[in-house]
Amino acid sequence: MARSTVSHEAGAIYEFTPDLEALETVDSGAQLTIDTRDSLDGAVQSDSDVLESVPEEVNAATGPIAVSDAKPGDILRVEIEAVRLTEDHGRVVTIDGFGLLDGDEAIEAPRTRMTPVEGGGDDKQTIAFGDLEVPVEPVIGTIGVAPDAESYTTLVPHDHGGNLDTTDITAGNTVYFPVFQEGALLAMGDCKAAMADGEMCGTGAEIACEIDVTLEVIGGNDAAVDLKRPLVETDDAWKPIASAETLEEACKLANRDAIALLAAAHDLDETEAYMLSSLTGGLEISQVVDPLVTVRNAIPKASLSAPF
Amino acid sequence: MARSTVSHEAGAIYEFTPDLEALETVDSGAQLTIDTRDSLDGAVQSDSDVLESVPEEVNAATGPIAVSDAKPGDILRVEIEAVRLTEDHGRVVTIDGFGLLDGDEAIEAPRTRMTPVEGGGDDKQTIAFGDLEVPVEPVIGTIGVAPDAESYTTLVPHDHGGNLDTTDITAGNTVYFPVFQEGALLAMGDCKAAMADGEMCGTGAEIACEIDVTLEVIGGNDAAVDLKRPLVETDDAWKPIASAETLEEACKLANRDAIALLAAAHDLDETEAYMLSSLTGGLEISQVVDPLVTVRNAIPKASLSAPF
């Protein structure tokens, strides 16, 4: 079956709102290629293009895509088959007022460094950072669904997803979202050619990409737990993802979600599940720079069967 | 060469102070086996042994061991060759007033769960948690040297090390400490049969262990950077470790240390090194429960040669 393509040129959003209007509607099971532009909308094309402040609109998310039979209480499964770079340069920037070390006098902002993409074909792609080479490991920075009641710009992560900046959201992995609105209304963009856990300077190597996904709706009744926030499945782990004002608060939310999964899977009370969560896998930092910060709690698949 | 053994029965400390007195003195290059007792000093031997509060003395650290030619400004290299369990049960506990979800009404404290050790010989060891099996992956929870000016109980992590509760501090890896006092004065204990990144409930599976290490002094002048805090070397990464009041503050310290390493290795200014740190490896959570919390910043060895 040929994949249909959804392009950012047809539609992209800068805010996840409860009343998003679908750009396109597909059935559960649809295989799509989603074309995204870079998080800075092409504004940075050389080292001399610096950003004096965070643009009012960033992280354009291609979509929204409605899945025809998704209803509130369901779960949207997004299997990510591939993330391909579609330009030959990424860019890393510092911006005054943004980033982990914002205000540190040793750090200069604004600054821009273009990161040319090298290799490809049979060779693994890299990006050049000056004389150095960094392996290309693409990340989808912003991905989410229409939220329950509040609206969130694409700079902000929350329970609907959004600017999660989580390195595990990449080819080969699957992300699950709670469905809050009819059709779910998925959108994604803000890809990086490479990004560290933490995204300390405020960006990875921001780059346009196209993404192959398969979308599937899971009935809420088929789930072992009530999914409140995004969950990512990697080869070897399940990882609830939580965003909050502080890392401590995000850790608590992600750990509570991990406890709910472990308790349901093994018929444990919450204290036992908490103890078990303290023995294997553990807390991981997604990003520490967006207006809310994001943490995940990895649970190895050896300790947890599929919850849906 | 036969290893000499240093046993907790000969000496163990509950506080890292600047004026520690050596239990034993060895030369640089010494290969030792260090015998440790469990972090709770054997007080918990069944599920009915619960802890009403954090004991005044915990995390007994075997030592201190002076290395005869270590002087302030030097670096102590601790290569960890093996960590062997020396009892057949670990224990996980919740304690009122302690742990990430302390005060959460779904969590019961105090509670204790003994975790019997199973397997061994040709089979990989596991601990049993009820019907579940968790792989044994030992961690040295508390390891450090005599601090510069302040004293820290073995419950607290800081720039001297101490209660770092970092899963990478295990067999096969090497930890580097700044030397603050003549002889460095190393001590370690508080091992776990298994522990999640975060150590959410406040403990891993606490257990007595013996640890094989090789100690070596590196002259401060041989280092590319001024080491301020512990640094762990794994198979594939260098990871500065930092502890602070909040995870945000610990992230900043660990990231600044990573930036110093990257800047020195590649002759980058700090802004470039900050940008590079945002592209590869990244921030990792060690523990979120001790009186200070601990984070590390992984830099893949592909991006950083040995700093000493």
Coordinates of C-alpha atoms in Angstrom, one line a residue:
Chain A
M1 CA 0.0 0.0 0.0
A2 CA 1.4 3.4 -1.0
R3 CA 1.8 5.7 2.0
S4 CA 0.1 9.0 1.7
T5 CA 2.1 12.1 2.6
V6 CA 1.0 14.9 4.8
S7 CA 3.1 18.0 4.3
H8 CA 3.8 21.0 6.5
E9 CA 3.1 23.1 3.4
A10 CA -0.5 21.9 3.5
G11 CA -0.9 22.7 7.2
A12 CA 1.1 23.0 10.5
I13 CA 0.1 24.3 13.9
Y14 CA 1.9 26.3 16.6
E15 CA -0.6 25.6 19.3
F16 CA -2.2 22.4 20.5
T17 CA -5.8 23.4 21.4
P18 CA -8.8 21.3 22.4
D19 CA -10.7 22.4 19.3
L20 CA -8.1 21.7 16.6
E21 CA -9.5 21.3 13.1
A22 CA -8.3 18.3 11.1
L23 CA -6.1 19.0 8.1
E24 CA -6.7 15.4 7.0
T25 CA -8.7 12.4 8.3
V26 CA -7.4 8.8 8.1
D27 CA -8.5 5.4 9.3
S28 CA -6.9 3.5 12.1
G29 CA -4.1 1.5 10.5
A30 CA -3.1 4.3 8.2
Q31 CA 0.5 4.4 7.1
L32 CA 1.7 8.0 6.5
T33 CA 4.8 10.0 5.6
I34 CA 4.7 13.3 7.5
D35 CA 6.9 16.0 6.1
T36 CA 8.1 18.6 8.6
R37 CA 10.0 21.9 8.4
D38 CA 12.8 22.8 10.9
S39 CA 11.7 24.2 14.3
L40 CA 12.8 27.7 13.3
D41 CA 10.8 27.8 10.0
G42 CA 13.9 28.2 7.9
A43 CA 15.0 31.5 9.5
V44 CA 18.5 30.3 10.3
Q45 CA 20.5 29.4 7.3
S46 CA 24.1 30.5 8.2
D47 CA 26.2 31.1 11.3
S48 CA 25.3 34.8 11.0
D49 CA 21.6 34.2 11.3
V50 CA 21.3 34.6 15.1
L51 CA 18.1 34.8 17.2
E52 CA 17.7 37.7 19.6
S53 CA 14.8 36.0 21.4
V54 CA 12.7 32.8 21.1
P55 CA 10.4 33.4 18.1
E56 CA 6.8 33.8 18.9
E57 CA 6.1 30.8 16.7
V58 CA 8.4 27.8 16.8
N59 CA 8.2 24.0 16.4
A60 CA 5.7 24.0 13.6
A61 CA 3.9 20.7 13.9
T62 CA 2.6 19.2 10.7
G63 CA -1.1 18.3 10.9
P64 CA -3.4 17.9 12.7
I65 CA -4.3 14.5 11.4
A66 CA -7.6 13.1 12.7
V67 CA -8.0 9.3 13.0
S68 CA -11.6 8.6 12.2
D69 CA -12.5 6.2 15.0
A70 CA -10.5 7.7 17.9
K71 CA -12.7 8.9 20.8
P72 CA -11.9 10.4 24.2
G73 CA -10.6 7.6 26.5
D74 CA -9.0 5.7 23.7
I75 CA -5.2 5.5 23.1
L76 CA -3.5 6.5 19.9
R77 CA -0.6 4.3 18.9
V78 CA 2.1 6.0 16.8
E79 CA 4.6 3.6 15.4
I80 CA 7.6 5.5 14.1
E81 CA 9.2 3.5 11.2
A82 CA 11.7 6.0 9.9
V83 CA 12.9 9.6 10.3
R84 CA 14.8 10.9 7.3
L85 CA 16.7 14.2 7.1
T86 CA 15.4 16.3 4.2
E87 CA 18.0 19.1 4.3
D88 CA 21.8 19.0 4.2
H89 CA 22.3 21.2 7.3
G90 CA 21.1 21.3 10.8
R91 CA 21.6 24.3 13.2
V92 CA 22.3 24.7 16.9
V93 CA 21.6 28.0 18.5
T94 CA 21.9 29.8 21.8
I95 CA 19.2 32.4 22.6
D96 CA 19.4 35.0 25.4
G97 CA 16.8 34.0 28.0
F98 CA 16.7 30.3 27.0
G99 CA 18.7 27.2 27.9
L100 CA 20.1 25.5 31.0
L101 CA 23.0 27.9 31.5
D102 CA 21.1 31.0 30.5
G103 CA 22.7 34.0 32.3
D104 CA 26.0 32.2 32.9
E105 CA 28.6 34.8 31.9
A106 CA 30.8 32.3 30.1
I107 CA 28.0 31.5 27.7
E108 CA 27.4 33.8 24.7
A109 CA 23.9 34.2 23.4
P110 CA 22.8 34.6 20.7
R111 CA 25.1 32.4 18.6
T112 CA 24.4 30.0 15.7
R113 CA 26.4 27.1 14.5
M114 CA 25.3 25.4 11.3
T115 CA 25.9 21.6 11.3
P116 CA 26.4 20.2 7.8
V117 CA 25.1 16.6 7.3
E118 CA 27.8 14.2 6.0
G119 CA 27.9 10.6 4.9
G120 CA 24.8 8.7 4.0
G121 CA 24.3 5.9 1.6
D122 CA 26.2 2.9 3.0
D123 CA 27.9 5.1 5.6
K124 CA 26.2 6.2 8.8
Q125 CA 25.3 9.9 8.6
T126 CA 27.0 12.4 10.8
I127 CA 26.7 16.1 11.4
A128 CA 29.9 18.2 11.5
F129 CA 30.4 20.5 14.5
G130 CA 33.5 22.4 13.5
D131 CA 36.1 19.6 13.1
L132 CA 34.1 17.1 15.1
E133 CA 31.6 14.6 13.9
V134 CA 28.5 13.7 15.8
P135 CA 26.4 10.6 14.8
V136 CA 23.0 11.4 13.3
E137 CA 20.4 10.0 15.6
P138 CA 17.2 11.8 14.6
V139 CA 14.6 12.9 17.3
I140 CA 11.0 14.1 16.8
G141 CA 11.0 17.0 19.2
T142 CA 7.3 18.0 19.1
I143 CA 4.6 15.4 18.8
G144 CA 1.1 15.5 20.4
V145 CA -2.6 15.4 20.2
A146 CA -5.4 17.8 20.9
P147 CA -5.4 18.4 24.7
D148 CA -8.3 18.0 27.1
A149 CA -9.2 21.5 28.2
E150 CA -6.2 23.9 28.1
S151 CA -4.2 25.1 25.1
Y152 CA -0.4 24.7 24.8
T153 CA 1.9 26.4 22.3
T154 CA 4.3 24.0 20.5
L155 CA 7.0 25.3 22.8
V156 CA 5.4 23.6 25.8
P157 CA 5.2 19.9 26.7
H158 CA 2.3 18.5 28.8
D159 CA 0.0 15.6 29.1
H160 CA -1.0 15.8 25.5
G161 CA 2.6 15.6 24.4
G162 CA 3.8 18.7 22.6
N163 CA 7.4 19.8 22.9
L164 CA 8.6 16.6 24.7
D165 CA 12.1 16.7 23.2
T166 CA 12.7 13.0 24.2
T167 CA 15.5 11.2 22.4
D168 CA 13.5 7.9 22.5
I169 CA 10.9 9.5 20.1
T170 CA 12.7 8.2 17.1
A171 CA 12.6 5.5 14.4
G172 CA 12.0 2.0 15.7
N173 CA 10.0 3.2 18.7
T174 CA 6.3 3.6 19.4
V175 CA 4.6 6.4 21.2
Y176 CA 1.2 6.1 22.9
F177 CA -1.0 9.1 23.6
P178 CA -4.2 9.5 25.5
V179 CA -7.0 10.5 23.2
F180 CA -8.8 13.6 24.6
Q181 CA -10.8 14.7 21.6
E182 CA -12.7 13.0 18.8
G183 CA -10.2 12.0 16.1
A184 CA -7.2 12.5 18.5
L185 CA -5.8 15.2 16.1
L186 CA -2.1 14.3 15.9
A187 CA 0.6 16.7 14.8
M188 CA 4.4 16.6 14.8
G189 CA 7.5 18.5 13.8
D190 CA 10.6 20.1 15.4
C191 CA 13.0 17.3 14.4
K192 CA 16.7 17.2 15.3
A193 CA 19.5 15.4 13.5
A194 CA 21.0 14.8 17.0
M195 CA 20.1 15.9 20.5
A196 CA 21.5 15.1 24.0
D197 CA 19.2 14.1 26.8
G198 CA 18.6 17.4 28.4
E199 CA 18.9 19.6 25.2
M200 CA 20.9 21.9 27.4
C201 CA 21.6 24.8 25.1
G202 CA 17.9 24.9 24.2
T203 CA 18.2 23.1 20.8
G204 CA 19.6 20.0 19.2
A205 CA 20.7 20.2 15.6
E206 CA 17.3 21.4 14.3
I207 CA 16.5 20.1 10.8
A208 CA 13.6 19.4 8.4
C209 CA 12.7 15.7 8.2
E210 CA 10.1 13.3 6.9
I211 CA 8.7 10.8 9.2
D212 CA 7.1 7.4 8.4
V213 CA 4.4 6.4 10.9
T214 CA 1.6 3.9 11.3
L215 CA -1.4 5.1 13.3
E216 CA -3.6 2.8 15.3
V217 CA -6.5 3.4 17.7
I218 CA -6.6 1.2 20.8
G219 CA -9.9 1.1 22.7
G220 CA -9.6 2.5 26.2
N221 CA -11.2 -0.7 27.6
D222 CA -8.4 -2.8 26.2
A223 CA -5.8 -1.0 28.4
A224 CA -4.5 -2.3 31.7
V225 CA -4.2 1.3 32.9
D226 CA -5.8 4.6 32.4
L227 CA -3.2 6.4 30.2
K228 CA -2.9 10.0 31.4
R229 CA 0.2 11.1 29.6
P230 CA 2.4 9.9 26.7
L231 CA 4.2 6.6 26.9
V232 CA 7.1 5.5 24.7
E233 CA 8.0 1.9 23.9
T234 CA 11.6 1.1 22.9
D235 CA 13.1 -2.2 22.0
D236 CA 13.7 -3.1 25.7
A237 CA 11.6 -0.8 27.8
W238 CA 8.3 1.0 28.5
K239 CA 8.7 4.7 29.5
P240 CA 6.0 6.9 30.8
I241 CA 6.8 10.6 30.0
A242 CA 5.8 13.4 32.3
S243 CA 6.3 17.2 32.1
A244 CA 6.1 19.7 35.0
E245 CA 7.5 22.9 36.4
T246 CA 10.4 21.2 38.1
L247 CA 12.4 18.1 37.5
E248 CA 11.4 16.8 40.9
E249 CA 7.7 17.2 40.1
A250 CA 8.1 15.6 36.7
C251 CA 10.0 12.7 38.4
K252 CA 7.1 12.2 40.7
L253 CA 4.5 12.1 37.9
A254 CA 6.6 9.7 35.7
N255 CA 7.2 7.5 38.7
R256 CA 3.5 7.4 39.6
D257 CA 2.8 6.3 36.1
A258 CA 5.4 3.6 36.2
I259 CA 4.0 2.4 39.5
A260 CA 0.5 2.2 38.0
L261 CA 1.8 0.1 35.1
L262 CA 3.8 -2.2 37.4
A263 CA 0.9 -2.6 39.9
A264 CA -1.6 -3.5 37.2
A265 CA 0.8 -6.0 35.5
H266 CA 1.8 -7.9 38.6
D267 CA -1.2 -7.3 40.9
L268 CA 0.9 -5.4 43.4
D269 CA -0.2 -2.7 45.7
E270 CA 1.3 0.7 45.1
T271 CA 3.9 0.5 47.8
E272 CA 5.3 -2.8 46.3
A273 CA 5.2 -1.4 42.8
Y274 CA 7.1 1.7 44.1
M275 CA 9.7 -0.5 45.7
L276 CA 10.0 -2.5 42.4
S277 CA 10.4 0.7 40.4
S278 CA 13.4 1.5 42.7
L279 CA 15.2 -1.7 41.6
T280 CA 15.3 -1.7 37.8
G281 CA 15.3 0.8 34.9
G282 CA 14.7 4.2 36.4
L283 CA 14.3 7.9 35.8
E284 CA 15.7 9.6 32.7
I285 CA 15.9 13.2 31.7
S286 CA 14.3 14.2 28.4
Q287 CA 14.8 18.0 28.5
V288 CA 15.5 20.7 31.0
V289 CA 15.0 23.9 28.9
D290 CA 11.4 24.2 27.7
P291 CA 8.9 26.2 29.8
L292 CA 8.1 22.9 31.5
V293 CA 10.7 20.2 31.9
T294 CA 10.3 16.5 30.9
V295 CA 11.4 13.2 32.5
R296 CA 10.7 9.6 31.7
N297 CA 10.7 6.5 34.0
A298 CA 12.1 3.5 32.1
I299 CA 10.7 0.0 33.1
P300 CA 12.6 -2.8 31.4
K301 CA 10.3 -5.1 29.4
A302 CA 11.7 -8.0 31.4
S303 CA 9.7 -6.5 34.3
L304 CA 6.6 -5.4 32.4
S305 CA 4.5 -7.0 29.7
A306 CA 2.6 -4.8 27.2
P307 CA -0.1 -2.8 28.9
F308 CA -2.3 -2.6 25.8
Chain B
M1 CA 50.2 -10.2 43.5
A2 CA 47.8 -11.2 46.3
R3 CA 45.2 -8.5 47.0
S4 CA 45.1 -7.3 50.6
T5 CA 41.6 -7.1 52.1
V6 CA 40.2 -4.1 54.0
S7 CA 37.2 -5.1 56.1
H8 CA 34.4 -3.0 57.6
E9 CA 35.1 -4.9 60.8
A10 CA 38.5 -3.2 61.0
G11 CA 37.0 0.2 60.4
A12 CA 34.1 2.1 58.8
I13 CA 33.0 5.7 58.8
Y14 CA 29.6 7.4 58.9
E15 CA 31.0 10.8 58.1
F16 CA 33.4 12.1 55.5
T17 CA 35.4 14.8 57.3
P18 CA 38.5 16.8 56.2
D19 CA 40.6 15.3 59.1
L20 CA 39.8 11.6 58.6
E21 CA 42.4 9.3 60.1
A22 CA 43.6 6.4 57.9
L23 CA 42.6 2.9 58.8
E24 CA 45.3 1.7 56.4
T25 CA 47.9 3.2 54.1
V26 CA 48.7 1.8 50.6
D27 CA 50.9 2.8 47.7
S28 CA 49.6 4.0 44.4
G29 CA 48.9 0.9 42.3
A30 CA 47.6 -1.1 45.2
Q31 CA 45.0 -3.8 44.4
L32 CA 42.6 -4.2 47.3
T33 CA 39.5 -6.2 48.2
I34 CA 37.2 -4.0 50.3
D35 CA 34.6 -5.8 52.4
T36 CA 31.5 -3.8 53.1
R37 CA 28.4 -4.4 55.3
D38 CA 24.9 -3.5 54.2
S39 CA 23.8 0.2 54.4
L40 CA 21.5 -0.6 57.4
D41 CA 24.2 -2.4 59.5
G42 CA 22.4 -5.7 59.5
A43 CA 19.3 -4.2 61.3
V44 CA 16.9 -5.5 58.7
Q45 CA 16.8 -9.3 58.4
S46 CA 13.1 -10.0 57.6
D47 CA 10.0 -8.3 56.3
S48 CA 8.9 -7.6 59.9
D49 CA 12.1 -5.5 60.5
V50 CA 10.8 -2.1 59.5
L51 CA 12.4 1.3 60.0
E52 CA 10.4 4.0 61.7
S53 CA 12.9 6.7 60.6
V54 CA 16.2 7.0 58.8
P55 CA 18.8 5.7 61.3
E56 CA 21.3 8.2 62.6
E57 CA 24.1 6.2 61.2
V58 CA 23.7 4.6 57.7
N59 CA 25.8 3.7 54.8
A60 CA 28.9 2.6 56.7
A61 CA 31.9 3.2 54.4
T62 CA 34.8 0.8 54.9
G63 CA 38.1 2.7 55.3
P64 CA 39.4 5.3 55.2
I65 CA 42.3 4.1 53.0
A66 CA 45.2 6.5 52.6
V67 CA 47.2 6.4 49.3
S68 CA 50.6 7.4 50.4
D69 CA 51.6 9.8 47.6
A70 CA 48.2 11.5 47.0
K71 CA 48.2 15.2 47.8
P72 CA 45.7 18.0 47.4
G73 CA 45.2 18.9 43.7
D74 CA 45.9 15.3 42.6
I75 CA 43.3 12.9 41.3
L76 CA 42.5 9.5 42.7
R77 CA 41.7 6.8 40.2
V78 CA 39.5 4.0 41.5
E79 CA 39.2 1.2 39.0
I80 CA 36.4 -1.2 40.1
E81 CA 37.2 -4.7 38.9
A82 CA 34.4 -6.6 40.7
V83 CA 31.5 -6.2 43.1
R84 CA 30.5 -9.6 44.7
L85 CA 27.4 -10.1 46.9
T86 CA 28.4 -11.6 50.2
E87 CA 25.0 -12.3 51.7
D88 CA 22.0 -14.2 50.3
H89 CA 19.4 -11.5 50.8
G90 CA 19.1 -7.9 50.0
R91 CA 16.3 -5.7 51.4
V92 CA 14.2 -2.8 50.0
V93 CA 12.6 -0.5 52.5
T94 CA 10.3 2.5 52.6
I95 CA 10.8 4.9 55.6
D96 CA 8.4 7.7 56.6
G97 CA 10.0 11.0 55.7
F98 CA 12.2 9.6 53.0
G99 CA 11.8 8.8 49.3
L100 CA 10.5 10.5 46.1
L101 CA 6.8 9.9 46.9
D102 CA 7.1 10.5 50.6
G103 CA 3.8 11.7 51.9
D104 CA 1.8 10.2 48.9
E105 CA -1.2 8.6 50.5
A106 CA -1.0 5.5 48.3
I107 CA 2.5 4.7 49.7
E108 CA 2.9 2.9 52.9
A109 CA 5.9 3.6 55.1
P110 CA 7.5 1.9 56.9
R111 CA 7.6 -1.3 54.9
T112 CA 10.3 -3.9 54.2
R113 CA 10.7 -6.5 51.5
M114 CA 13.5 -8.9 51.7
T115 CA 14.9 -9.8 48.2
P116 CA 16.6 -13.3 48.2
V117 CA 19.5 -13.7 45.8
E118 CA 19.0 -16.6 43.3
G119 CA 21.1 -18.2 40.6
G120 CA 24.8 -17.7 40.5
G121 CA 27.5 -20.0 39.2
D122 CA 27.0 -20.2 35.5
D123 CA 23.6 -18.5 35.7
K124 CA 23.3 -14.8 36.0
Q125 CA 22.2 -13.9 39.6
T126 CA 18.8 -12.4 40.2
I127 CA 17.0 -11.1 43.2
A128 CA 13.4 -12.2 43.9
F129 CA 10.8 -9.6 44.5
G130 CA 7.8 -11.6 45.3
D131 CA 7.2 -13.8 42.2
L132 CA 9.3 -11.5 40.1
E133 CA 13.0 -11.7 39.2
V134 CA 15.2 -8.7 38.9
P135 CA 18.7 -9.1 37.4
V136 CA 21.6 -8.5 39.9
E137 CA 23.5 -5.4 38.8
P138 CA 25.5 -4.3 41.8
V139 CA 26.0 -0.7 42.6
I140 CA 28.4 0.9 45.1
G141 CA 26.1 3.5 46.7
T142 CA 28.6 5.4 48.9
I143 CA 32.1 6.1 47.8
G144 CA 34.3 9.2 48.5
V145 CA 37.4 10.8 49.8
A146 CA 38.0 13.3 52.7
P147 CA 36.4 16.6 51.7
D148 CA 38.0 20.0 51.4
A149 CA 36.6 21.9 54.3
E150 CA 33.1 20.8 55.3
S151 CA 32.0 17.4 56.8
Y152 CA 29.3 15.3 55.2
T153 CA 27.6 12.3 56.8
T154 CA 27.5 9.1 54.6
L155 CA 23.9 9.9 53.8
V156 CA 24.9 13.0 51.8
P157 CA 26.6 13.3 48.4
H158 CA 28.8 16.2 47.5
D159 CA 32.0 17.1 45.6
H160 CA 34.0 14.6 47.6
G161 CA 31.6 11.8 46.5
G162 CA 29.8 10.2 49.4
N163 CA 26.3 8.9 48.9
L164 CA 26.3 9.3 45.1
D165 CA 23.9 6.3 44.5
T166 CA 25.0 6.2 40.8
T167 CA 24.3 3.0 38.9
D168 CA 27.5 3.5 36.8
I169 CA 29.6 3.0 39.9
T170 CA 30.0 -0.7 39.4
A171 CA 32.3 -3.4 38.2
G172 CA 34.1 -2.6 34.9
N173 CA 34.0 1.2 35.4
T174 CA 36.4 3.6 36.9
V175 CA 35.7 6.6 39.2
Y176 CA 38.0 9.6 39.6
F177 CA 37.9 11.8 42.6
P178 CA 39.6 15.2 43.3
V179 CA 42.1 14.7 46.2
F180 CA 41.5 17.4 48.9
Q181 CA 43.6 16.0 51.7
E182 CA 47.0 14.2 52.0
G183 CA 46.4 10.5 51.2
A184 CA 43.0 11.1 49.7
L185 CA 41.4 8.9 52.4
L186 CA 39.0 6.7 50.4
A187 CA 36.1 4.9 51.9
M188 CA 33.1 3.0 50.4
G189 CA 30.1 0.9 51.2
D190 CA 26.3 1.0 50.9
C191 CA 26.2 -1.5 48.0
K192 CA 23.0 -2.6 46.3
A193 CA 22.3 -5.9 44.5
A194 CA 20.2 -3.8 42.1
M195 CA 19.0 -0.1 41.9
A196 CA 17.1 2.0 39.5
D197 CA 18.4 5.3 38.3
G198 CA 16.7 7.6 40.8
E199 CA 16.5 5.2 43.7
M200 CA 12.9 6.4 44.1
C201 CA 11.7 4.6 47.2
G202 CA 15.0 5.6 49.0
T203 CA 16.8 2.3 48.7
G204 CA 17.9 -0.3 46.2
A205 CA 18.2 -3.9 47.3
E206 CA 20.7 -3.1 50.1
I207 CA 23.3 -5.8 50.6
A208 CA 26.8 -6.6 51.9
C209 CA 29.4 -6.9 49.2
E210 CA 33.1 -7.2 48.6
I211 CA 34.7 -5.0 46.0
D212 CA 37.9 -5.4 44.1
V213 CA 39.6 -2.1 43.2
T214 CA 42.9 -0.8 42.0
L215 CA 43.9 2.6 43.3
E216 CA 46.2 5.0 41.4
V217 CA 47.2 8.6 42.0
I218 CA 47.3 10.9 39.0
G219 CA 49.2 14.1 39.4
G220 CA 47.1 17.2 39.1
N221 CA 49.4 18.6 36.4
D222 CA 48.7 15.6 34.2
A223 CA 45.1 16.5 33.9
A224 CA 43.5 18.5 31.1
V225 CA 41.0 20.0 33.5
D226 CA 40.8 20.9 37.1
L227 CA 38.6 18.1 38.5
K228 CA 36.2 19.6 41.0
R229 CA 33.8 16.7 41.5
P230 CA 33.7 12.9 40.9
L231 CA 33.9 11.7 37.3
V232 CA 32.9 8.1 36.2
E233 CA 34.3 6.4 33.1
T234 CA 32.2 3.7 31.6
D235 CA 33.0 1.5 28.5
D236 CA 31.7 4.2 26.2
A237 CA 31.4 7.5 28.1
W238 CA 32.9 10.0 30.5
K239 CA 30.3 11.3 33.0
P240 CA 30.9 14.1 35.5
I241 CA 28.7 13.6 38.6
A242 CA 27.3 16.6 40.5
S243 CA 25.1 16.9 43.6
A244 CA 23.0 19.9 44.7
E245 CA 19.8 20.9 46.4
T246 CA 17.7 20.6 43.3
L247 CA 17.9 18.5 40.1
E248 CA 18.1 21.7 38.1
E249 CA 21.1 23.0 40.0
A250 CA 22.8 19.5 39.8
C251 CA 22.2 19.5 36.0
K252 CA 23.9 22.9 35.7
L253 CA 27.0 21.8 37.7
A254 CA 27.3 18.5 35.7
N255 CA 26.8 20.3 32.4
R256 CA 29.5 22.9 33.3
D257 CA 31.9 20.1 34.1
A258 CA 31.1 18.5 30.8
I259 CA 31.6 21.8 29.0
A260 CA 35.0 22.1 30.7
L261 CA 36.0 18.7 29.5
L262 CA 34.8 19.3 25.9
A263 CA 36.4 22.8 25.8
A264 CA 39.8 21.5 26.9
A265 CA 39.8 18.4 24.6
H266 CA 38.8 20.3 21.5
D267 CA 40.1 23.8 22.1
L268 CA 36.5 25.2 22.0
D269 CA 35.2 28.2 23.8
E270 CA 32.6 27.5 26.4
T271 CA 29.7 28.4 24.2
E272 CA 30.8 26.0 21.5
A273 CA 31.3 23.3 24.1
Y274 CA 27.9 24.0 25.5
M275 CA 26.3 23.6 22.1
L276 CA 28.3 20.4 21.5
S277 CA 27.1 19.0 24.9
S278 CA 23.5 19.6 23.7
L279 CA 24.0 17.2 20.7
T280 CA 25.4 14.0 22.2
G281 CA 25.1 11.9 25.3
G282 CA 23.4 14.0 27.9
L283 CA 22.0 14.4 31.4
E284 CA 21.3 11.3 33.5
I285 CA 19.6 11.0 36.9
S286 CA 21.6 9.2 39.6
Q287 CA 19.3 9.7 42.6
V288 CA 16.5 11.9 43.7
V289 CA 16.1 11.0 47.4
D290 CA 19.2 11.8 49.4
P291 CA 19.4 15.1 51.2
L292 CA 21.1 16.4 48.0
V293 CA 20.2 15.0 44.6
T294 CA 22.7 13.7 42.0
V295 CA 22.9 14.0 38.2
R296 CA 25.6 13.0 35.7
N297 CA 26.3 14.4 32.2
A298 CA 27.4 11.6 29.8
I299 CA 29.8 12.5 27.0
P300 CA 30.4 9.6 24.6
K301 CA 34.1 8.7 24.2
A302 CA 33.6 9.2 20.5
S303 CA 33.4 12.9 21.4
L304 CA 36.0 13.0 24.2
S305 CA 39.4 11.5 24.7
A306 CA 40.8 10.7 28.1
P307 CA 41.2 13.9 30.2
F308 CA 44.0 12.4 32.3

